[in-house]
PDB file of C-alpha atoms in Angstrom:
ATOM      1  CA  UNK U   1     111.097  26.697  70.078  1.00 57.00           C
ATOM      2  CA  UNK U   2     107.431  25.611  70.254  1.00 58.00           C
ATOM      3  CA  UNK U   3     106.388  29.165  71.041  1.00 61.00           C
ATOM      4  CA  UNK U   4     108.367  30.549  68.097  1.00 66.00           C
ATOM      5  CA  UNK U   5     106.841  28.033  65.684  1.00 63.00           C
ATOM      6  CA  UNK U   6     103.285  28.821  66.798  1.00 60.00           C
ATOM      7  CA  UNK U   7     103.884  32.575  66.543  1.00 63.00           C
ATOM      8  CA  UNK U   8     105.397  32.291  63.085  1.00 62.00           C
ATOM      9  CA  UNK U   9     102.895  29.859  61.564  1.00 62.00           C
ATOM     10  CA  UNK U  10      99.641  31.029  63.189  1.00 68.00           C
ATOM     11  CA  UNK U  11     100.221  34.668  64.118  1.00 71.00           C
ATOM     12  CA  UNK U  12      99.553  34.108  67.827  1.00 78.00           C
ATOM     13  CA  UNK U  13     101.802  34.105  70.893  1.00 83.00           C
ATOM     14  CA  UNK U  14     101.624  30.962  73.033  1.00 83.00           C
ATOM     15  CA  UNK U  15     103.113  31.562  76.478  1.00 88.00           C
ATOM     16  CA  UNK U  16     103.233  28.993  79.275  1.00 91.00           C
ATOM     17  CA  UNK U  17     105.061  28.500  82.550  1.00 92.00           C
ATOM     18  CA  UNK U  18     105.997  24.832  82.340  1.00 93.00           C
ATOM     19  CA  UNK U  19     105.334  21.477  80.695  1.00 93.00           C
ATOM     20  CA  UNK U  20     104.001  18.617  82.803  1.00 92.00           C
ATOM     21  CA  UNK U  21     104.441  15.008  81.651  1.00 91.00           C
ATOM     22  CA  UNK U  22     102.253  12.269  83.134  1.00 85.00           C
ATOM     23  CA  UNK U  23     102.918   8.523  83.136  1.00 82.00           C
ATOM     24  CA  UNK U  24      99.607   6.819  84.009  1.00 78.00           C
ATOM     25  CA  UNK U  25      97.860   7.617  81.794  1.00 78.00           C
ATOM     26  CA  UNK U  26     100.500   9.041  79.459  1.00 84.00           C
ATOM     27  CA  UNK U  27      99.826  12.769  79.148  1.00 89.00           C
ATOM     28  CA  UNK U  28     101.365  16.088  78.233  1.00 90.00           C
ATOM     29  CA  UNK U  29     100.094  19.417  79.547  1.00 94.00           C
ATOM     30  CA  UNK U  30     101.074  23.052  79.270  1.00 93.00           C
ATOM     31  CA  UNK U  31     100.593  24.870  82.580  1.00 95.00           C
ATOM     32  CA  UNK U  32     100.059  28.585  83.090  1.00 96.00           C
ATOM     33  CA  UNK U  33      98.896  29.097  79.503  1.00 94.00           C
ATOM     34  CA  UNK U  34      98.374  32.594  78.093  1.00 93.00           C
ATOM     35  CA  UNK U  35      97.605  32.853  74.372  1.00 89.00           C
ATOM     36  CA  UNK U  36      97.699  36.274  72.737  1.00 85.00           C
ATOM     37  CA  UNK U  37      96.801  37.217  69.192  1.00 84.00           C
ATOM     38  CA  UNK U  38      99.799  39.150  67.889  1.00 76.00           C
ATOM     39  CA  UNK U  39      98.537  39.823  64.365  1.00 74.00           C
ATOM     40  CA  UNK U  40      95.108  40.799  63.066  1.00 75.00           C
ATOM     41  CA  UNK U  41      95.943  38.715  59.989  1.00 75.00           C
ATOM     42  CA  UNK U  42      96.489  35.531  62.020  1.00 71.00           C
ATOM     43  CA  UNK U  43      95.706  32.152  60.461  1.00 71.00           C
ATOM     44  CA  UNK U  44      92.934  31.412  62.987  1.00 72.00           C
ATOM     45  CA  UNK U  45      90.954  34.540  62.106  1.00 76.00           C
ATOM     46  CA  UNK U  46      90.810  35.674  65.751  1.00 80.00           C
ATOM     47  CA  UNK U  47      90.444  39.266  66.934  1.00 81.00           C
ATOM     48  CA  UNK U  48      93.375  40.917  68.712  1.00 82.00           C
ATOM     49  CA  UNK U  49      91.324  41.307  71.921  1.00 86.00           C
ATOM     50  CA  UNK U  50      91.024  37.508  72.289  1.00 90.00           C
ATOM     51  CA  UNK U  51      91.591  36.185  75.813  1.00 93.00           C
ATOM     52  CA  UNK U  52      92.693  32.590  76.355  1.00 94.00           C
ATOM     53  CA  UNK U  53      94.216  31.798  79.735  1.00 96.00           C
ATOM     54  CA  UNK U  54      94.299  28.420  81.452  1.00 97.00           C
ATOM     55  CA  UNK U  55      95.899  26.750  84.419  1.00 97.00           C
ATOM     56  CA  UNK U  56      96.337  23.649  82.257  1.00 96.00           C
ATOM     57  CA  UNK U  57      95.868  22.706  78.611  1.00 94.00           C
ATOM     58  CA  UNK U  58      96.911  19.271  77.428  1.00 94.00           C
ATOM     59  CA  UNK U  59      96.062  15.778  76.295  1.00 90.00           C
ATOM     60  CA  UNK U  60      96.313  12.166  77.379  1.00 89.00           C
ATOM     61  CA  UNK U  61      96.685   9.217  75.030  1.00 81.00           C
ATOM     62  CA  UNK U  62      96.486   5.446  74.953  1.00 72.00           C
ATOM     63  CA  UNK U  63      99.510   3.657  76.327  1.00 64.00           C
ATOM     64  CA  UNK U  64      99.642   0.884  73.712  1.00 59.00           C
ATOM     65  CA  UNK U  65      98.988   1.775  70.101  1.00 58.00           C
ATOM     66  CA  UNK U  66     100.556   1.682  66.662  1.00 51.00           C
ATOM     67  CA  UNK U  67     101.986   4.973  65.459  1.00 55.00           C
ATOM     68  CA  UNK U  68     102.465   4.063  61.795  1.00 57.00           C
ATOM     69  CA  UNK U  69      99.549   6.160  60.496  1.00 69.00           C
ATOM     70  CA  UNK U  70      98.393   8.186  63.466  1.00 72.00           C
ATOM     71  CA  UNK U  71      97.875   8.565  67.191  1.00 79.00           C
ATOM     72  CA  UNK U  72      94.744   8.101  69.304  1.00 82.00           C
ATOM     73  CA  UNK U  73      94.245  10.842  71.881  1.00 86.00           C
ATOM     74  CA  UNK U  74      92.043   9.746  74.769  1.00 88.00           C
ATOM     75  CA  UNK U  75      91.266  13.263  75.887  1.00 91.00           C
ATOM     76  CA  UNK U  76      92.066  16.906  75.231  1.00 93.00           C
ATOM     77  CA  UNK U  77      91.509  18.839  78.450  1.00 95.00           C
ATOM     78  CA  UNK U  78      91.225  22.478  79.507  1.00 96.00           C
ATOM     79  CA  UNK U  79      91.273  23.338  83.225  1.00 97.00           C
ATOM     80  CA  UNK U  80      90.599  26.540  85.179  1.00 97.00           C
ATOM     81  CA  UNK U  81      90.447  28.783  82.142  1.00 97.00           C
ATOM     82  CA  UNK U  82      89.064  32.085  80.910  1.00 97.00           C
ATOM     83  CA  UNK U  83      88.165  32.190  77.228  1.00 95.00           C
ATOM     84  CA  UNK U  84      86.859  35.230  75.364  1.00 94.00           C
ATOM     85  CA  UNK U  85      86.952  35.142  71.592  1.00 90.00           C
ATOM     86  CA  UNK U  86      85.066  35.837  68.405  1.00 86.00           C
ATOM     87  CA  UNK U  87      84.882  32.810  66.120  1.00 79.00           C
ATOM     88  CA  UNK U  88      84.637  34.011  62.524  1.00 69.00           C
ATOM     89  CA  UNK U  89      81.762  32.778  60.404  1.00 63.00           C
ATOM     90  CA  UNK U  90      82.398  30.750  57.275  1.00 55.00           C
ATOM     91  CA  UNK U  91      82.943  32.293  53.894  1.00 53.00           C
ATOM     92  CA  UNK U  92      79.961  33.701  52.046  1.00 49.00           C
ATOM     93  CA  UNK U  93      78.034  30.889  50.407  1.00 45.00           C
ATOM     94  CA  UNK U  94      79.628  28.259  52.630  1.00 50.00           C
ATOM     95  CA  UNK U  95      76.800  26.780  54.690  1.00 55.00           C
ATOM     96  CA  UNK U  96      79.064  24.221  56.307  1.00 59.00           C
ATOM     97  CA  UNK U  97      78.196  20.646  57.084  1.00 69.00           C
ATOM     98  CA  UNK U  98      74.885  19.621  58.577  1.00 79.00           C
ATOM     99  CA  UNK U  99      74.694  18.736  62.254  1.00 81.00           C
ATOM    100  CA  UNK U 100      73.310  15.300  61.360  1.00 83.00           C
ATOM    101  CA  UNK U 101      76.634  14.490  59.670  1.00 84.00           C
ATOM    102  CA  UNK U 102      78.890  16.012  62.314  1.00 85.00           C
ATOM    103  CA  UNK U 103      77.432  14.096  65.287  1.00 86.00           C
ATOM    104  CA  UNK U 104      78.414  10.775  63.705  1.00 88.00           C
ATOM    105  CA  UNK U 105      81.961  11.836  62.940  1.00 84.00           C
ATOM    106  CA  UNK U 106      84.853  11.230  65.350  1.00 83.00           C
ATOM    107  CA  UNK U 107      87.308  14.111  65.663  1.00 85.00           C
ATOM    108  CA  UNK U 108      90.274  13.547  63.376  1.00 82.00           C
ATOM    109  CA  UNK U 109      93.030  16.086  62.843  1.00 77.00           C
ATOM    110  CA  UNK U 110      95.353  15.594  59.896  1.00 73.00           C
ATOM    111  CA  UNK U 111      98.881  16.407  61.016  1.00 67.00           C
ATOM    112  CA  UNK U 112     100.496  15.553  57.697  1.00 69.00           C
ATOM    113  CA  UNK U 113      99.625  13.758  54.460  1.00 73.00           C
ATOM    114  CA  UNK U 114     100.035  10.339  56.084  1.00 75.00           C
ATOM    115  CA  UNK U 115      99.623  11.002  59.810  1.00 75.00           C
ATOM    116  CA  UNK U 116      96.565  12.019  61.845  1.00 79.00           C
ATOM    117  CA  UNK U 117      95.332  12.359  65.415  1.00 80.00           C
ATOM    118  CA  UNK U 118      92.004  10.808  66.440  1.00 83.00           C
ATOM    119  CA  UNK U 119      90.515  12.515  69.518  1.00 87.00           C
ATOM    120  CA  UNK U 120      88.098  10.482  71.620  1.00 90.00           C
ATOM    121  CA  UNK U 121      86.951  13.214  74.034  1.00 93.00           C
ATOM    122  CA  UNK U 122      87.184  16.937  74.734  1.00 94.00           C
ATOM    123  CA  UNK U 123      86.904  17.895  78.405  1.00 96.00           C
ATOM    124  CA  UNK U 124      86.557  21.354  80.003  1.00 97.00           C
ATOM    125  CA  UNK U 125      86.476  22.071  83.738  1.00 97.00           C
ATOM    126  CA  UNK U 126      86.027  25.251  85.795  1.00 97.00           C
ATOM    127  CA  UNK U 127      86.113  27.589  82.816  1.00 97.00           C
ATOM    128  CA  UNK U 128      84.523  30.952  82.051  1.00 97.00           C
ATOM    129  CA  UNK U 129      83.580  31.509  78.417  1.00 96.00           C
ATOM    130  CA  UNK U 130      82.439  34.496  76.372  1.00 96.00           C
ATOM    131  CA  UNK U 131      82.079  33.463  72.731  1.00 93.00           C
ATOM    132  CA  UNK U 132      80.749  35.269  69.672  1.00 91.00           C
ATOM    133  CA  UNK U 133      80.134  33.010  66.672  1.00 84.00           C
ATOM    134  CA  UNK U 134      79.743  34.981  63.478  1.00 80.00           C
ATOM    135  CA  UNK U 135      77.728  38.159  63.915  1.00 80.00           C
ATOM    136  CA  UNK U 136      74.558  36.822  65.538  1.00 84.00           C
ATOM    137  CA  UNK U 137      75.359  34.064  68.029  1.00 88.00           C
ATOM    138  CA  UNK U 138      76.704  34.660  71.535  1.00 93.00           C
ATOM    139  CA  UNK U 139      77.415  32.081  74.247  1.00 94.00           C
ATOM    140  CA  UNK U 140      78.356  33.044  77.789  1.00 96.00           C
ATOM    141  CA  UNK U 141      78.933  31.088  80.998  1.00 96.00           C
ATOM    142  CA  UNK U 142      80.219  32.370  84.327  1.00 96.00           C
ATOM    143  CA  UNK U 143      81.499  28.877  85.004  1.00 97.00           C
ATOM    144  CA  UNK U 144      81.476  25.620  83.084  1.00 97.00           C
ATOM    145  CA  UNK U 145      82.132  23.253  85.952  1.00 97.00           C
ATOM    146  CA  UNK U 146      82.205  20.258  83.601  1.00 97.00           C
ATOM    147  CA  UNK U 147      81.871  19.654  79.880  1.00 97.00           C
ATOM    148  CA  UNK U 148      82.657  16.392  78.111  1.00 97.00           C
ATOM    149  CA  UNK U 149      82.105  16.007  74.378  1.00 95.00           C
ATOM    150  CA  UNK U 150      82.507  12.416  73.146  1.00 94.00           C
ATOM    151  CA  UNK U 151      81.871  11.993  69.407  1.00 91.00           C
ATOM    152  CA  UNK U 152      81.915   8.661  67.592  1.00 88.00           C
ATOM    153  CA  UNK U 153      80.535   7.014  64.452  1.00 87.00           C
ATOM    154  CA  UNK U 154      77.524   5.859  66.539  1.00 89.00           C
ATOM    155  CA  UNK U 155      76.687   9.380  67.696  1.00 91.00           C
ATOM    156  CA  UNK U 156      77.821  12.047  70.150  1.00 94.00           C
ATOM    157  CA  UNK U 157      77.456  12.168  73.921  1.00 95.00           C
ATOM    158  CA  UNK U 158      77.414  15.547  75.639  1.00 96.00           C
ATOM    159  CA  UNK U 159      77.638  16.119  79.382  1.00 97.00           C
ATOM    160  CA  UNK U 160      77.414  19.779  80.374  1.00 97.00           C
ATOM    161  CA  UNK U 161      77.185  21.519  83.767  1.00 97.00           C
ATOM    162  CA  UNK U 162      77.297  25.320  83.917  1.00 97.00           C
ATOM    163  CA  UNK U 163      76.291  28.330  85.980  1.00 96.00           C
ATOM    164  CA  UNK U 164      75.319  31.770  84.731  1.00 96.00           C
ATOM    165  CA  UNK U 165      74.728  30.441  81.218  1.00 96.00           C
ATOM    166  CA  UNK U 166      73.182  32.370  78.327  1.00 95.00           C
ATOM    167  CA  UNK U 167      72.675  31.717  74.612  1.00 92.00           C
ATOM    168  CA  UNK U 168      71.616  34.366  72.108  1.00 91.00           C
ATOM    169  CA  UNK U 169      70.842  33.951  68.411  1.00 85.00           C
ATOM    170  CA  UNK U 170      68.334  35.447  65.975  1.00 83.00           C
ATOM    171  CA  UNK U 171      65.736  32.843  67.058  1.00 79.00           C
ATOM    172  CA  UNK U 172      66.751  32.086  70.664  1.00 81.00           C
ATOM    173  CA  UNK U 173      67.440  34.285  73.678  1.00 88.00           C
ATOM    174  CA  UNK U 174      67.767  32.175  76.822  1.00 89.00           C
ATOM    175  CA  UNK U 175      69.582  32.596  80.121  1.00 92.00           C
ATOM    176  CA  UNK U 176      69.805  30.215  83.090  1.00 93.00           C
ATOM    177  CA  UNK U 177      71.096  30.465  86.618  1.00 95.00           C
ATOM    178  CA  UNK U 178      72.315  26.881  86.232  1.00 96.00           C
ATOM    179  CA  UNK U 179      71.993  24.056  83.725  1.00 96.00           C
ATOM    180  CA  UNK U 180      72.926  20.387  83.886  1.00 96.00           C
ATOM    181  CA  UNK U 181      72.628  18.228  80.774  1.00 96.00           C
ATOM    182  CA  UNK U 182      73.451  14.681  79.696  1.00 97.00           C
ATOM    183  CA  UNK U 183      72.379  13.692  76.197  1.00 95.00           C
ATOM    184  CA  UNK U 184      73.150  11.292  73.363  1.00 95.00           C
ATOM    185  CA  UNK U 185      72.671  12.773  69.911  1.00 93.00           C
ATOM    186  CA  UNK U 186      72.193  10.760  66.742  1.00 92.00           C
ATOM    187  CA  UNK U 187      71.153  11.687  63.211  1.00 90.00           C
ATOM    188  CA  UNK U 188      67.432  11.181  63.799  1.00 92.00           C
ATOM    189  CA  UNK U 189      67.033  11.337  67.563  1.00 92.00           C
ATOM    190  CA  UNK U 190      68.140  13.032  70.762  1.00 93.00           C
ATOM    191  CA  UNK U 191      68.081  10.923  73.920  1.00 94.00           C
ATOM    192  CA  UNK U 192      67.778  13.276  76.873  1.00 94.00           C
ATOM    193  CA  UNK U 193      68.990  11.305  79.881  1.00 94.00           C
ATOM    194  CA  UNK U 194      68.897  14.314  82.166  1.00 94.00           C
ATOM    195  CA  UNK U 195      68.177  18.035  81.922  1.00 94.00           C
ATOM    196  CA  UNK U 196      68.026  20.203  85.035  1.00 95.00           C
ATOM    197  CA  UNK U 197      67.469  23.916  84.532  1.00 95.00           C
ATOM    198  CA  UNK U 198      67.328  26.709  87.111  1.00 94.00           C
ATOM    199  CA  UNK U 199      66.034  30.113  86.136  1.00 88.00           C
ATOM    200  CA  UNK U 200      65.915  33.082  88.470  1.00 80.00           C
ATOM    201  CA  UNK U 201      62.316  32.336  89.455  1.00 82.00           C
ATOM    202  CA  UNK U 202      61.754  28.684  88.532  1.00 88.00           C
ATOM    203  CA  UNK U 203      63.358  25.293  87.964  1.00 92.00           C
ATOM    204  CA  UNK U 204      62.461  22.129  86.073  1.00 92.00           C
ATOM    205  CA  UNK U 205      63.742  18.651  85.290  1.00 94.00           C
ATOM    206  CA  UNK U 206      63.257  16.879  81.966  1.00 93.00           C
ATOM    207  CA  UNK U 207      64.085  13.476  80.481  1.00 95.00           C
ATOM    208  CA  UNK U 208      62.972  11.687  77.357  1.00 95.00           C
ATOM    209  CA  UNK U 209      63.548  11.680  73.630  1.00 94.00           C
ATOM    210  CA  UNK U 210      63.199  13.845  70.537  1.00 92.00           C
ATOM    211  CA  UNK U 211      62.546  11.954  67.294  1.00 93.00           C
ATOM    212  CA  UNK U 212      63.267  13.427  63.895  1.00 90.00           C
ATOM    213  CA  UNK U 213      66.108  15.072  62.013  1.00 87.00           C
ATOM    214  CA  UNK U 214      68.361  17.063  64.298  1.00 86.00           C
ATOM    215  CA  UNK U 215      68.926  19.480  61.434  1.00 83.00           C
ATOM    216  CA  UNK U 216      65.458  20.836  62.214  1.00 83.00           C
ATOM    217  CA  UNK U 217      64.993  20.531  65.984  1.00 79.00           C
ATOM    218  CA  UNK U 218      61.705  22.552  66.098  1.00 78.00           C
ATOM    219  CA  UNK U 219      60.124  19.914  63.843  1.00 83.00           C
ATOM    220  CA  UNK U 220      61.169  16.892  65.950  1.00 87.00           C
ATOM    221  CA  UNK U 221      58.523  14.904  67.823  1.00 91.00           C
ATOM    222  CA  UNK U 222      59.040  15.176  71.598  1.00 90.00           C
ATOM    223  CA  UNK U 223      58.425  12.364  74.061  1.00 92.00           C
ATOM    224  CA  UNK U 224      59.642  14.141  77.170  1.00 92.00           C
ATOM    225  CA  UNK U 225      58.595  14.085  80.817  1.00 91.00           C
ATOM    226  CA  UNK U 226      58.918  17.446  82.585  1.00 89.00           C
ATOM    227  CA  UNK U 227      58.778  18.018  86.328  1.00 89.00           C
ATOM    228  CA  UNK U 228      58.456  21.610  87.530  1.00 81.00           C
TER     229      UNK U 228
END
């Protein structure tokens, strides 16, 4: 029934082998997930050659909470996955929200007029990604061994470990053999707790702080120690 609803409402086929229910912490996970785009006119705007396969896709939530207006999800997790998709750009003239606003906003999904889900963390493990965002941005990683995105009203924490990582945009073209990052991002600063980068012929470690609006990173004032 869940599969039929998703196919009808979104234009994609959601196939999975089984549902796993956890007790401590309470959790629900789809195992053996294979999502296919069945219609080019799907509601998500995804191409028909999209690949989304995962050993497990699910969420855990707080054991004790009130459900009158919404639910608090501790974590949405994706394990042992392969993801290849093109994420459509916004409509012409729609510049979207600034990064400085987004990093201070917890993830909230409205499920109905009076009911929402608040998501405390998104976690990805052992996943290969090949993403195209709009026409000019591409992100690739042979393996994301660990990614944890934790947004809140105070700012966003990002922990990211990956191998075979590359990022391409009109202004940036970078590739790394491996990258390990732990950072706290706020509206007017980036606290870099740890950055370890390995290129094919060199490696460096960095820690410190960038001060200034994160909407214009090249103009921020760096106070960073780098060890080569």
